[in-house]
PDB file of C-alpha atoms in Angstrom:
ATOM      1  CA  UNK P   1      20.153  -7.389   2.309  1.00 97.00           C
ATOM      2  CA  UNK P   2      17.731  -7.619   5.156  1.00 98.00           C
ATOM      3  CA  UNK P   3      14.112  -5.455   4.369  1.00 98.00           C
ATOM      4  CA  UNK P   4      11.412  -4.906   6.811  1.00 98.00           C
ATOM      5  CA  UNK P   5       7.917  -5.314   5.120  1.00 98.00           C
ATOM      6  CA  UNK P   6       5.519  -3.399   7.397  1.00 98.00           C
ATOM      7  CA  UNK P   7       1.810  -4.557   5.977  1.00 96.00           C
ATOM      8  CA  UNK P   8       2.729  -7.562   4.645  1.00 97.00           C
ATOM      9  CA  UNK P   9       0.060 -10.202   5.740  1.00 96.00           C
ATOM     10  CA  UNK P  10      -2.599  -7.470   3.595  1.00 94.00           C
ATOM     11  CA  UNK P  11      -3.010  -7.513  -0.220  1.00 95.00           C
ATOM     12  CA  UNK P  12      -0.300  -5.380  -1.523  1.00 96.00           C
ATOM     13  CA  UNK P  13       1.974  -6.540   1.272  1.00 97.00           C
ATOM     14  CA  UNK P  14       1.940 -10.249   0.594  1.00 98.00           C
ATOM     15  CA  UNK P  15       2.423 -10.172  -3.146  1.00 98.00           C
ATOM     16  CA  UNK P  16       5.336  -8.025  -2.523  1.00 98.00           C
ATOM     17  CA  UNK P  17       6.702 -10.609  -0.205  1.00 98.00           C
ATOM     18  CA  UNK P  18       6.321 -13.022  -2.634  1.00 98.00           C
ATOM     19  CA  UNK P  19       7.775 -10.797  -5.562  1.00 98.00           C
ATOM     20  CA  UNK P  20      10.595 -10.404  -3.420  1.00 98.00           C
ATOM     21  CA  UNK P  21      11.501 -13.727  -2.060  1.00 98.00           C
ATOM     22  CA  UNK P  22      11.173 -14.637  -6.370  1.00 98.00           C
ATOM     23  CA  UNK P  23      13.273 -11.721  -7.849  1.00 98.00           C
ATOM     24  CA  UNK P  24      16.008 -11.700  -4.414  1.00 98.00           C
ATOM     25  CA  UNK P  25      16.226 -15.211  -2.765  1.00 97.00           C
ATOM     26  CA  UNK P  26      19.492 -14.333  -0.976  1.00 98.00           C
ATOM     27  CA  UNK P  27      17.639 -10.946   0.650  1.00 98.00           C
ATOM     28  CA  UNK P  28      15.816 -11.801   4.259  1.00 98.00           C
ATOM     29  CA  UNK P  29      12.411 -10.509   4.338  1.00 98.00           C
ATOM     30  CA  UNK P  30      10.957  -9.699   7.417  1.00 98.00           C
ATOM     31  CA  UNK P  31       7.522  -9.337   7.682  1.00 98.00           C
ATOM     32  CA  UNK P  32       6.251  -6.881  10.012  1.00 97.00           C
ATOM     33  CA  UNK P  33       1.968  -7.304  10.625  1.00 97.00           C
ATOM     34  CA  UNK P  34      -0.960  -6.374  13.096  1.00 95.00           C
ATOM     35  CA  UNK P  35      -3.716  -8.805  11.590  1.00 94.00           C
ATOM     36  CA  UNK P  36      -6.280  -6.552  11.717  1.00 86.00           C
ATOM     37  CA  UNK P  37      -8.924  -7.687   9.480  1.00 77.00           C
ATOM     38  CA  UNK P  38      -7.162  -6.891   6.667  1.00 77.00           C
ATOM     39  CA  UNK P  39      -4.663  -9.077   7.166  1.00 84.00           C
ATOM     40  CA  UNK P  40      -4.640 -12.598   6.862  1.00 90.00           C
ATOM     41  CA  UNK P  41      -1.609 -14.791   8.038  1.00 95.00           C
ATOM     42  CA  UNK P  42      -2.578 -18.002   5.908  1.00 95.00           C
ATOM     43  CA  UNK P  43      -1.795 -15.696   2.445  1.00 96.00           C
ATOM     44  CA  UNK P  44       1.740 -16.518   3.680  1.00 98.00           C
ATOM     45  CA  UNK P  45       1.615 -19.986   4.107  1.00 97.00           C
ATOM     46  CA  UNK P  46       3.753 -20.874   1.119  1.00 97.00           C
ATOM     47  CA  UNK P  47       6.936 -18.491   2.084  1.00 98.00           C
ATOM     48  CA  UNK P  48       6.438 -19.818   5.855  1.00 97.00           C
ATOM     49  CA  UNK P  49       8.883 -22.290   5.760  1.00 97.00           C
ATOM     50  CA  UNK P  50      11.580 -20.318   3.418  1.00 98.00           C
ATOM     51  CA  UNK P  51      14.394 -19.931   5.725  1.00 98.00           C
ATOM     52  CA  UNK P  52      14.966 -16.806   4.365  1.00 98.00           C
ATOM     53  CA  UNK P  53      11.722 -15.306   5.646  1.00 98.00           C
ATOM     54  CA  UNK P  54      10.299 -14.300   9.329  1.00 98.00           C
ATOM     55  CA  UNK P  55       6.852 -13.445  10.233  1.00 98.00           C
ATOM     56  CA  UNK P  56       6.330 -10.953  13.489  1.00 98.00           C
ATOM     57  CA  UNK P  57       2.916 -10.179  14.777  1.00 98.00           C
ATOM     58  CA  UNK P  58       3.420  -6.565  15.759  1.00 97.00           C
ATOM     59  CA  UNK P  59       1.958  -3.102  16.123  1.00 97.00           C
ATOM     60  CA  UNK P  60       3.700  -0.948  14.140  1.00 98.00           C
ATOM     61  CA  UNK P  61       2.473   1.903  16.522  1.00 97.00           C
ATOM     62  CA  UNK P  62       4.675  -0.059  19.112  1.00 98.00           C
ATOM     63  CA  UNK P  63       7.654   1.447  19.284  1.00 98.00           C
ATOM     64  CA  UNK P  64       9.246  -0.681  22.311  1.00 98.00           C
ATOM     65  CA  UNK P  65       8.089  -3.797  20.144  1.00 98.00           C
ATOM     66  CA  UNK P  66       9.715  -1.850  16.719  1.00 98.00           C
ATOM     67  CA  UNK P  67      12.837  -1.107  18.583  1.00 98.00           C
ATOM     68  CA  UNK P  68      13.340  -4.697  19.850  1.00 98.00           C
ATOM     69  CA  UNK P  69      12.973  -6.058  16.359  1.00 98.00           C
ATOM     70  CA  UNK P  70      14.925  -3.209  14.470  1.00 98.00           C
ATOM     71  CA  UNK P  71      17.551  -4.381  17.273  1.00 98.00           C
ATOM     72  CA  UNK P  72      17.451  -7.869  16.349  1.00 98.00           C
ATOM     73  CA  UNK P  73      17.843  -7.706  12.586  1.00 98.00           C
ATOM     74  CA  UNK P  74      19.529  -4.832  11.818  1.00 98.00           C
ATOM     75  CA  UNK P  75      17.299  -3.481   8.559  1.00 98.00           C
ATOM     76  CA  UNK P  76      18.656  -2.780   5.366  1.00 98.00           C
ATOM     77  CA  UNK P  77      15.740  -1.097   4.446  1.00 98.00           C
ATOM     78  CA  UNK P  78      11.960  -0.742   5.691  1.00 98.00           C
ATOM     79  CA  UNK P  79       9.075  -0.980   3.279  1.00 98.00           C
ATOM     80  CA  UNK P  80       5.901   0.194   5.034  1.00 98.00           C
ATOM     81  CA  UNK P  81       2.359  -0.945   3.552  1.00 97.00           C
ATOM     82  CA  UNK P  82       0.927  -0.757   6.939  1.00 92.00           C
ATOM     83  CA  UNK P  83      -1.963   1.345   7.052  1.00 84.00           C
ATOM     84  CA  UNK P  84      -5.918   1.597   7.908  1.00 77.00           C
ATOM     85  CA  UNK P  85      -7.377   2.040   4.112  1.00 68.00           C
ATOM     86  CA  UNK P  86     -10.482   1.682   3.889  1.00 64.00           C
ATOM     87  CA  UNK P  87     -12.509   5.335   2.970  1.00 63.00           C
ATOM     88  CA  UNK P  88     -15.760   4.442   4.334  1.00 65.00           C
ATOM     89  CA  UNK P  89     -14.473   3.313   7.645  1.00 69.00           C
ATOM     90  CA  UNK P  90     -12.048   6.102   8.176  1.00 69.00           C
ATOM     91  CA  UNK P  91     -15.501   8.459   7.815  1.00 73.00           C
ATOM     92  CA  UNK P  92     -16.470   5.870  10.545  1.00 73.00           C
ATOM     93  CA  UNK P  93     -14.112   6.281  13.209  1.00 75.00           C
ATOM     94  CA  UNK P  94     -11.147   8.796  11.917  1.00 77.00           C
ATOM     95  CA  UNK P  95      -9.002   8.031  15.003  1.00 83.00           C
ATOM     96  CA  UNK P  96      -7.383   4.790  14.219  1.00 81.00           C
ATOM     97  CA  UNK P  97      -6.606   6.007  10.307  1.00 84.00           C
ATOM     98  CA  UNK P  98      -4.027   8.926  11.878  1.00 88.00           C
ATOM     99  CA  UNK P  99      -2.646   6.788  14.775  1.00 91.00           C
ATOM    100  CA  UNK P 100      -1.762   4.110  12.800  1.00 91.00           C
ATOM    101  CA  UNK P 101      -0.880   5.899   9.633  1.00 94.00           C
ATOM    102  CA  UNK P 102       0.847   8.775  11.109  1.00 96.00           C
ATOM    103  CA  UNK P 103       1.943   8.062  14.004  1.00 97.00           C
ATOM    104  CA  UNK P 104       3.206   4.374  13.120  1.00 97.00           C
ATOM    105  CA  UNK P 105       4.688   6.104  10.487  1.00 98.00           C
ATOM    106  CA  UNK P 106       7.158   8.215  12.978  1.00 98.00           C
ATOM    107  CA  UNK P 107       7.752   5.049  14.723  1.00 98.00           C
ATOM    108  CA  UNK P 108       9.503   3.699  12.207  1.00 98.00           C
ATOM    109  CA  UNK P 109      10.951   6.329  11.383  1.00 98.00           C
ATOM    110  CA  UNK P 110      12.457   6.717  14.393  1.00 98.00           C
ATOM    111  CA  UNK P 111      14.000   3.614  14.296  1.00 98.00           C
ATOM    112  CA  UNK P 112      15.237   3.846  11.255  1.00 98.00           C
ATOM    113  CA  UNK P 113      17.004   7.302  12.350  1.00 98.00           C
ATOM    114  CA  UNK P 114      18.418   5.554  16.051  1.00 98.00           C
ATOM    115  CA  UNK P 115      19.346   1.985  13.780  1.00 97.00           C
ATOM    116  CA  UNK P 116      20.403   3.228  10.896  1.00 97.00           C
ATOM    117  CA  UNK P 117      19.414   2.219   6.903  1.00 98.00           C
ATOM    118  CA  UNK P 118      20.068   2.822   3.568  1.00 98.00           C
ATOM    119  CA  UNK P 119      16.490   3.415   2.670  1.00 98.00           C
ATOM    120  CA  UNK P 120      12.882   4.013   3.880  1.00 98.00           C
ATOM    121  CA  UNK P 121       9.957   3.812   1.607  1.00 98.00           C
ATOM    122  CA  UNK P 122       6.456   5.085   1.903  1.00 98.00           C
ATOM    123  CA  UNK P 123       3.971   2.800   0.714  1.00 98.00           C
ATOM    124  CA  UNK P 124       1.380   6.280  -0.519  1.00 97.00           C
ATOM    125  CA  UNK P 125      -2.040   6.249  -2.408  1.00 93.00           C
ATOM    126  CA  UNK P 126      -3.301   8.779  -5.616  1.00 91.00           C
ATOM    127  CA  UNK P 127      -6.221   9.592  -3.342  1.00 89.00           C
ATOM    128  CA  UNK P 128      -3.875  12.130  -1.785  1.00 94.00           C
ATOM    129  CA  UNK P 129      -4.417  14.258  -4.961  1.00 89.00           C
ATOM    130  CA  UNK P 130      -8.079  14.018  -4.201  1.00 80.00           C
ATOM    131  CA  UNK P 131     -10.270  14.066  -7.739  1.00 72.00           C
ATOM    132  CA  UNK P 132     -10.139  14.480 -11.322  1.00 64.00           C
ATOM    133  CA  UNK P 133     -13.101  15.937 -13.197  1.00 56.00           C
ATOM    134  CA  UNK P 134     -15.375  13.624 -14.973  1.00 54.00           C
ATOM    135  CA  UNK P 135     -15.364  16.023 -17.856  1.00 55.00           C
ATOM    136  CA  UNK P 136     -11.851  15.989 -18.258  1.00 60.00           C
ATOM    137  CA  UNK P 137     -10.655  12.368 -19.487  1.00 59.00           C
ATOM    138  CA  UNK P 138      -7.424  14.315 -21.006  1.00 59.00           C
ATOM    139  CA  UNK P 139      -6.157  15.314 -17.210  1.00 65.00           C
ATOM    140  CA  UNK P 140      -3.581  13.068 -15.156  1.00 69.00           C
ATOM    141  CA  UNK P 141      -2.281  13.517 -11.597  1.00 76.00           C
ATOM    142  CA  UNK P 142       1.522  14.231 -11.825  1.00 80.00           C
ATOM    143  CA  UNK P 143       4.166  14.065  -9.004  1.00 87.00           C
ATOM    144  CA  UNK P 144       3.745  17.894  -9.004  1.00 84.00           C
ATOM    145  CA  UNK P 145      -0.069  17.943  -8.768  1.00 87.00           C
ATOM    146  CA  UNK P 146      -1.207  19.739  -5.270  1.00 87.00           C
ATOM    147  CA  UNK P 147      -2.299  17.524  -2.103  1.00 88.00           C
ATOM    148  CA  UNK P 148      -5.996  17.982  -1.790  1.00 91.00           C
ATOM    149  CA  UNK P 149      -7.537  15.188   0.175  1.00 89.00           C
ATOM    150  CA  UNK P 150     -11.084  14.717   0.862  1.00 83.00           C
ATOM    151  CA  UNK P 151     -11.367  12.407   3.107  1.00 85.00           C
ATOM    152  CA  UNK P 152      -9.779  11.234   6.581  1.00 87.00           C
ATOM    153  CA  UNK P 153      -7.864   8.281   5.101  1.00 90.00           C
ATOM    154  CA  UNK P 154      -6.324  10.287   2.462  1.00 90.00           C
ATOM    155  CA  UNK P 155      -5.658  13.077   4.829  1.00 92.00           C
ATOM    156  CA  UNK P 156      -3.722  10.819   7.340  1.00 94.00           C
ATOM    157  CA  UNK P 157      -1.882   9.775   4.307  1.00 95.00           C
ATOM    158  CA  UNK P 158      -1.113  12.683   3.248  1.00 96.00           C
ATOM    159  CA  UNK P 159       0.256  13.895   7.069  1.00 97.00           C
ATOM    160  CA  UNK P 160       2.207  10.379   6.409  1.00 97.00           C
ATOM    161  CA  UNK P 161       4.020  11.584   3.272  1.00 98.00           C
ATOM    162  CA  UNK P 162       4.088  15.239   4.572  1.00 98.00           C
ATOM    163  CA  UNK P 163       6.009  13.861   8.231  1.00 98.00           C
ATOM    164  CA  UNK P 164       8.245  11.172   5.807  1.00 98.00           C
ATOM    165  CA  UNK P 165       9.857  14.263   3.812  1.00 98.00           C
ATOM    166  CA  UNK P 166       9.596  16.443   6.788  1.00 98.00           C
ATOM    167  CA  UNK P 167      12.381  13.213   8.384  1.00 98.00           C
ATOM    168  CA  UNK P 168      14.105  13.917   4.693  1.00 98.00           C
ATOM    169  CA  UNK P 169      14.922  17.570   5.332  1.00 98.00           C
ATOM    170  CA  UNK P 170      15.278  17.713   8.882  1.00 98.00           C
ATOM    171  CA  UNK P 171      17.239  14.408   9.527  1.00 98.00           C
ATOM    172  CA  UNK P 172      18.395  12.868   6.347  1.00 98.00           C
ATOM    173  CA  UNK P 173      17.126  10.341   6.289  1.00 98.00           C
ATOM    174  CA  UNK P 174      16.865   8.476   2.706  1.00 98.00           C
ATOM    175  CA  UNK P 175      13.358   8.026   1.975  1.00 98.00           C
ATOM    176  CA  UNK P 176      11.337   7.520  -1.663  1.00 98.00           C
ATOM    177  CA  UNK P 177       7.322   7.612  -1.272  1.00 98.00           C
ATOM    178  CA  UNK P 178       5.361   5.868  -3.891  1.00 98.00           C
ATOM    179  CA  UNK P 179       1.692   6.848  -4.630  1.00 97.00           C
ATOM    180  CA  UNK P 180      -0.424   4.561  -6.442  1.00 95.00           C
ATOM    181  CA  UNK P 181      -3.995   3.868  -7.914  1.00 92.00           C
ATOM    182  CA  UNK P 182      -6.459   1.214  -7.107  1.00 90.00           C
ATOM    183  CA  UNK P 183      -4.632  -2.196  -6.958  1.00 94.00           C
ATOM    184  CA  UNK P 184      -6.067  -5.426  -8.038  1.00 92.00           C
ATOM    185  CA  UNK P 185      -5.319  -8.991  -7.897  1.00 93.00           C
ATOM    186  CA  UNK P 186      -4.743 -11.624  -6.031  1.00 93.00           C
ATOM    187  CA  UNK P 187      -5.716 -11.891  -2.523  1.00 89.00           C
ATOM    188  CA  UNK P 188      -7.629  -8.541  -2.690  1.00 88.00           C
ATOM    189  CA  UNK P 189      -9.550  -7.936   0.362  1.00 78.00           C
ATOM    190  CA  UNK P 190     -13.077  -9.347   0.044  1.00 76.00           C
ATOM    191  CA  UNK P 191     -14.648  -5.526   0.704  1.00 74.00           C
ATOM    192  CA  UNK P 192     -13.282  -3.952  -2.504  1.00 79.00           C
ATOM    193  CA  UNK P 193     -15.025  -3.328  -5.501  1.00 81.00           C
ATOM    194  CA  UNK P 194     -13.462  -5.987  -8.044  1.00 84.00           C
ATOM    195  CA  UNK P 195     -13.378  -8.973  -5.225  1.00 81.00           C
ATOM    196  CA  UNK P 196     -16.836  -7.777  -3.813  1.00 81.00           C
ATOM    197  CA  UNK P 197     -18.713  -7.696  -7.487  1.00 82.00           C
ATOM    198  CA  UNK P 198     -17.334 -11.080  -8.340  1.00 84.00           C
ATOM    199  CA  UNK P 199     -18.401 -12.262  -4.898  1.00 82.00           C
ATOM    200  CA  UNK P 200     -22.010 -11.127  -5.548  1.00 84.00           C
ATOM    201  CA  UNK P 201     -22.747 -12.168  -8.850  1.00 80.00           C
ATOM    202  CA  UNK P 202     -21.435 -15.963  -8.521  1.00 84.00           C
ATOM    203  CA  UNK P 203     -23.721 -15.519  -5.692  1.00 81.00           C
ATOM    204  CA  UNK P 204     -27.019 -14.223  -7.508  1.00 81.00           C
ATOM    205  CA  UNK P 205     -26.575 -10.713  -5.095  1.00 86.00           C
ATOM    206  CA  UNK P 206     -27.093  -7.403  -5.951  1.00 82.00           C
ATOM    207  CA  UNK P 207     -23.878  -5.687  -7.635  1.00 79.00           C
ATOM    208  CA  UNK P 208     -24.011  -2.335  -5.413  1.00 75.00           C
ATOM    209  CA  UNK P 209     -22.629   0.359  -7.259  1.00 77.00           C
ATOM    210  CA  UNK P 210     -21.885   4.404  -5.797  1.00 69.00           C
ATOM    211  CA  UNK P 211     -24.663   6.880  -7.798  1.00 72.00           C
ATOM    212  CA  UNK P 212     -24.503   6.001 -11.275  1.00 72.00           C
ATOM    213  CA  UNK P 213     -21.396   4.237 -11.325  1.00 74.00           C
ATOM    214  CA  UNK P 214     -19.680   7.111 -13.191  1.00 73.00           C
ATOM    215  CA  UNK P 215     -16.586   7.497 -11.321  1.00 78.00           C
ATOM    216  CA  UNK P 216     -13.425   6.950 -13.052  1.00 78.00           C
ATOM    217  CA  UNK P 217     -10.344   4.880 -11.320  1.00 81.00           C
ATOM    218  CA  UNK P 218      -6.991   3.830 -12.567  1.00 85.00           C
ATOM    219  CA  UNK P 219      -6.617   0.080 -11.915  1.00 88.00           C
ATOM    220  CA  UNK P 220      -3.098  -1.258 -11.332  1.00 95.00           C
ATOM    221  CA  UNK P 221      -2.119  -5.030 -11.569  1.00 96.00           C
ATOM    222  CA  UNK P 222      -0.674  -5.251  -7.868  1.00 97.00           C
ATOM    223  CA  UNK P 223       1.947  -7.216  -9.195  1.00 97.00           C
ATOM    224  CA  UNK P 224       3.217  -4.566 -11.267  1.00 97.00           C
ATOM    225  CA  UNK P 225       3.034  -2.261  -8.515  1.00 98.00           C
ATOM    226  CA  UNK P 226       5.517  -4.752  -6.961  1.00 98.00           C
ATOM    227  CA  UNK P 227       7.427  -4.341  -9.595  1.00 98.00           C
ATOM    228  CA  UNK P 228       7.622  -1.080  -9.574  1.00 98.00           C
ATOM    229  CA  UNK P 229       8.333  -0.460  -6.210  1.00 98.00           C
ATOM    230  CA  UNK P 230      11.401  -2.683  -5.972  1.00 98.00           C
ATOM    231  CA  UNK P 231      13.017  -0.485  -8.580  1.00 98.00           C
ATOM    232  CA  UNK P 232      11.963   2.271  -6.448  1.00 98.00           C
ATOM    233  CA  UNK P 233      13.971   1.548  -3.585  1.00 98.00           C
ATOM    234  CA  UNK P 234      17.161   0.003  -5.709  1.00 98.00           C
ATOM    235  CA  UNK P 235      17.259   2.559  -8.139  1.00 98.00           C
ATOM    236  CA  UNK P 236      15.162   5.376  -7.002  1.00 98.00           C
ATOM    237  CA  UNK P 237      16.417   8.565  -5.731  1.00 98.00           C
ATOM    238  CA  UNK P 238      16.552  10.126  -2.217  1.00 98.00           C
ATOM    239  CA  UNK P 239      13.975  12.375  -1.205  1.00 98.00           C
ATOM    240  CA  UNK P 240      11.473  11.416  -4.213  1.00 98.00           C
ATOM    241  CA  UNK P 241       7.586  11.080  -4.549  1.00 98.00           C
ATOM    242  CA  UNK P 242       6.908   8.446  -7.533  1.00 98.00           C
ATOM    243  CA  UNK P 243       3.560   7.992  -9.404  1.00 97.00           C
ATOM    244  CA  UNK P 244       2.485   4.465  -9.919  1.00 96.00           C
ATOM    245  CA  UNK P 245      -0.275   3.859 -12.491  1.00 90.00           C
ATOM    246  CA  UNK P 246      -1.869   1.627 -14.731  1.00 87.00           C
ATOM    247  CA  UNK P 247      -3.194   3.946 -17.357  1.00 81.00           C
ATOM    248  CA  UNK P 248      -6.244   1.486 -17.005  1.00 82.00           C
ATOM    249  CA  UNK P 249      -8.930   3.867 -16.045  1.00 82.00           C
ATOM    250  CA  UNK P 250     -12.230   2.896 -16.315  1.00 83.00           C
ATOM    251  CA  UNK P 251     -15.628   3.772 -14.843  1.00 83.00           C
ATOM    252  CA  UNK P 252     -16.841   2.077 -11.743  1.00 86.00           C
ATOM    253  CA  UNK P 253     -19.949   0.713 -13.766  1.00 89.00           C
ATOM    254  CA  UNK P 254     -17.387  -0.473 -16.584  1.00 87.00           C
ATOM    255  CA  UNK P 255     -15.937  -2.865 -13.888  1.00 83.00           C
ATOM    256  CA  UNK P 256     -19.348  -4.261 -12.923  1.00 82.00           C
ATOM    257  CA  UNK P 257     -20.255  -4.821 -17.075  1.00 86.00           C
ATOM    258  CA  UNK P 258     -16.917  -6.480 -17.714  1.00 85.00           C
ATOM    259  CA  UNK P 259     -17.317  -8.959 -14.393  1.00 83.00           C
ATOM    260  CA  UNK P 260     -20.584 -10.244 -15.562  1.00 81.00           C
ATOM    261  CA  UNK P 261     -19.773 -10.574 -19.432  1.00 79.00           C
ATOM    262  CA  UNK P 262     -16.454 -12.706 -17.975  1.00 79.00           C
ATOM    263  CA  UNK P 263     -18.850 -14.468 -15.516  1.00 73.00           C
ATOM    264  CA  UNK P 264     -21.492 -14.876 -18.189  1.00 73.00           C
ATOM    265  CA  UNK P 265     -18.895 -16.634 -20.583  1.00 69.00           C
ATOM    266  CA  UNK P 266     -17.846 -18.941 -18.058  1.00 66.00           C
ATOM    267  CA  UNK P 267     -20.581 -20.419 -17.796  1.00 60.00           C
TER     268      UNK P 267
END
């Protein structure tokens, strides 16, 4: 089994390298990445040297670059975690958040439909569902909860899943999408709210919290989103959307009072 990781030099991506290499040493991972600031090529240092593993630096808005490589390893599958994520900067500069997430998307895609595999799988996010309200603890997003984004990351990843079962219907292609809540754990990106609060209190900073710190998130152990998405794409069926949560939600300024009383009783 040969599987294209698209994304995996960022957070998600790596541990599910690493997951993968673990739970299917005779698969060949190849790992598909832009470094853009989110990525970081030294998170793979220790699966470097497994001979079942190949890092490519590539664009996967290049589709003469995504053909070559589809042409030299003939995919199984193609996992994509490749994506611009970050909210604030998407408000920023909206352009690079729907060519890379939508239109990268339909590159590989495309290749997948000209090369042929047994299954593509969209790497999604909850925020596609937009919010919950804060009055109403007892209400859950399902898979059969409305797309109502409110931003322009999690409306270019919402055209993303929209285009991926659009490929379903129209081409056949096999495809699963999995949506999931905020990840954490190792090798988070240094700009997110569990790495950044950490960051700022060993360092006597201020802990910089949105309003009053009342907004709720679901926080998923990224290694159990690993987990989950592997069974996704071995057992998972065709043409799916799959939830992935931790039933761990907690208020933003819960996270901040939990850092410091860990912090506090380390030292």
């Amino acid at each position: 089994m040969t599987i294209i990781v698209t994304g995996g030099a960022g957070f998600i991506g790596s541990n599910f390298v690493f997951h993968m290499l673990k739970e299917h040493p005779d698969y060949r991972i190849i790992c598909l990445d832009k470094l853009t600031y989110a990525g970081n090529l030294s998170t793979l240092a220790p699966v470097m040297d497994n001979p079942n593993f190949r890092f490519v630096k590539l664009d996967i808005c290049d589709r003469e670059g995504v053909y070559k490589l589809f042409e030299e390893e003939h995919p199984d599958m193609v996992v994509n975690f490749a994506a611009e994520s970050h909210v604030d900067r998407s408000i920023e500069n909206p352009e690079v958040f729907l060519k890379t997430n939508i239109l990268g998307t339909q590159v590989l895609m495309d290749a997948c439909r000209k090369y042929g595999i047994t299954r593509y799988h969209q790497v999604s996010t909850d925020e596609v569902y937009g919010d919950l309200p804060l009055d109403r603890p007892d209400l859950f997003f399902t898979e059969e909860t409305p797309i109502h984004t409110s931003s322009p990351y999690s409306s270019s990843k919402a055209g993303a899943d929209l285009l991926v079962m659009a490929y379903h219907r129209t081409y056949g292609l096999p495809v699963t999408i999995s949506r999931c809540s905020n990840n954490y754990g190792p090798y988070h990106f240094p700009e997110k709210l569990i790495p950044l609060m950490i960051a700022n209190a060993l360092a006597d900073k201020p802990l910089p919290v949105y309003g009053e710190g009342l907004n709720v998130r679901d926080w998923l152990y990224v290694e159990d989103h690993c987990k989950a998405i592997d069974l996704i794409i071995h057992k998972g069926r065709v043409g799916e959307v799959y939830n992935v949560g931790g039933h761990n939600e907690k208020q933003n300024i819960e996270i901040v009072k939990i850092i410091c009383d860990a912090l506090c009783k380390c030292q």
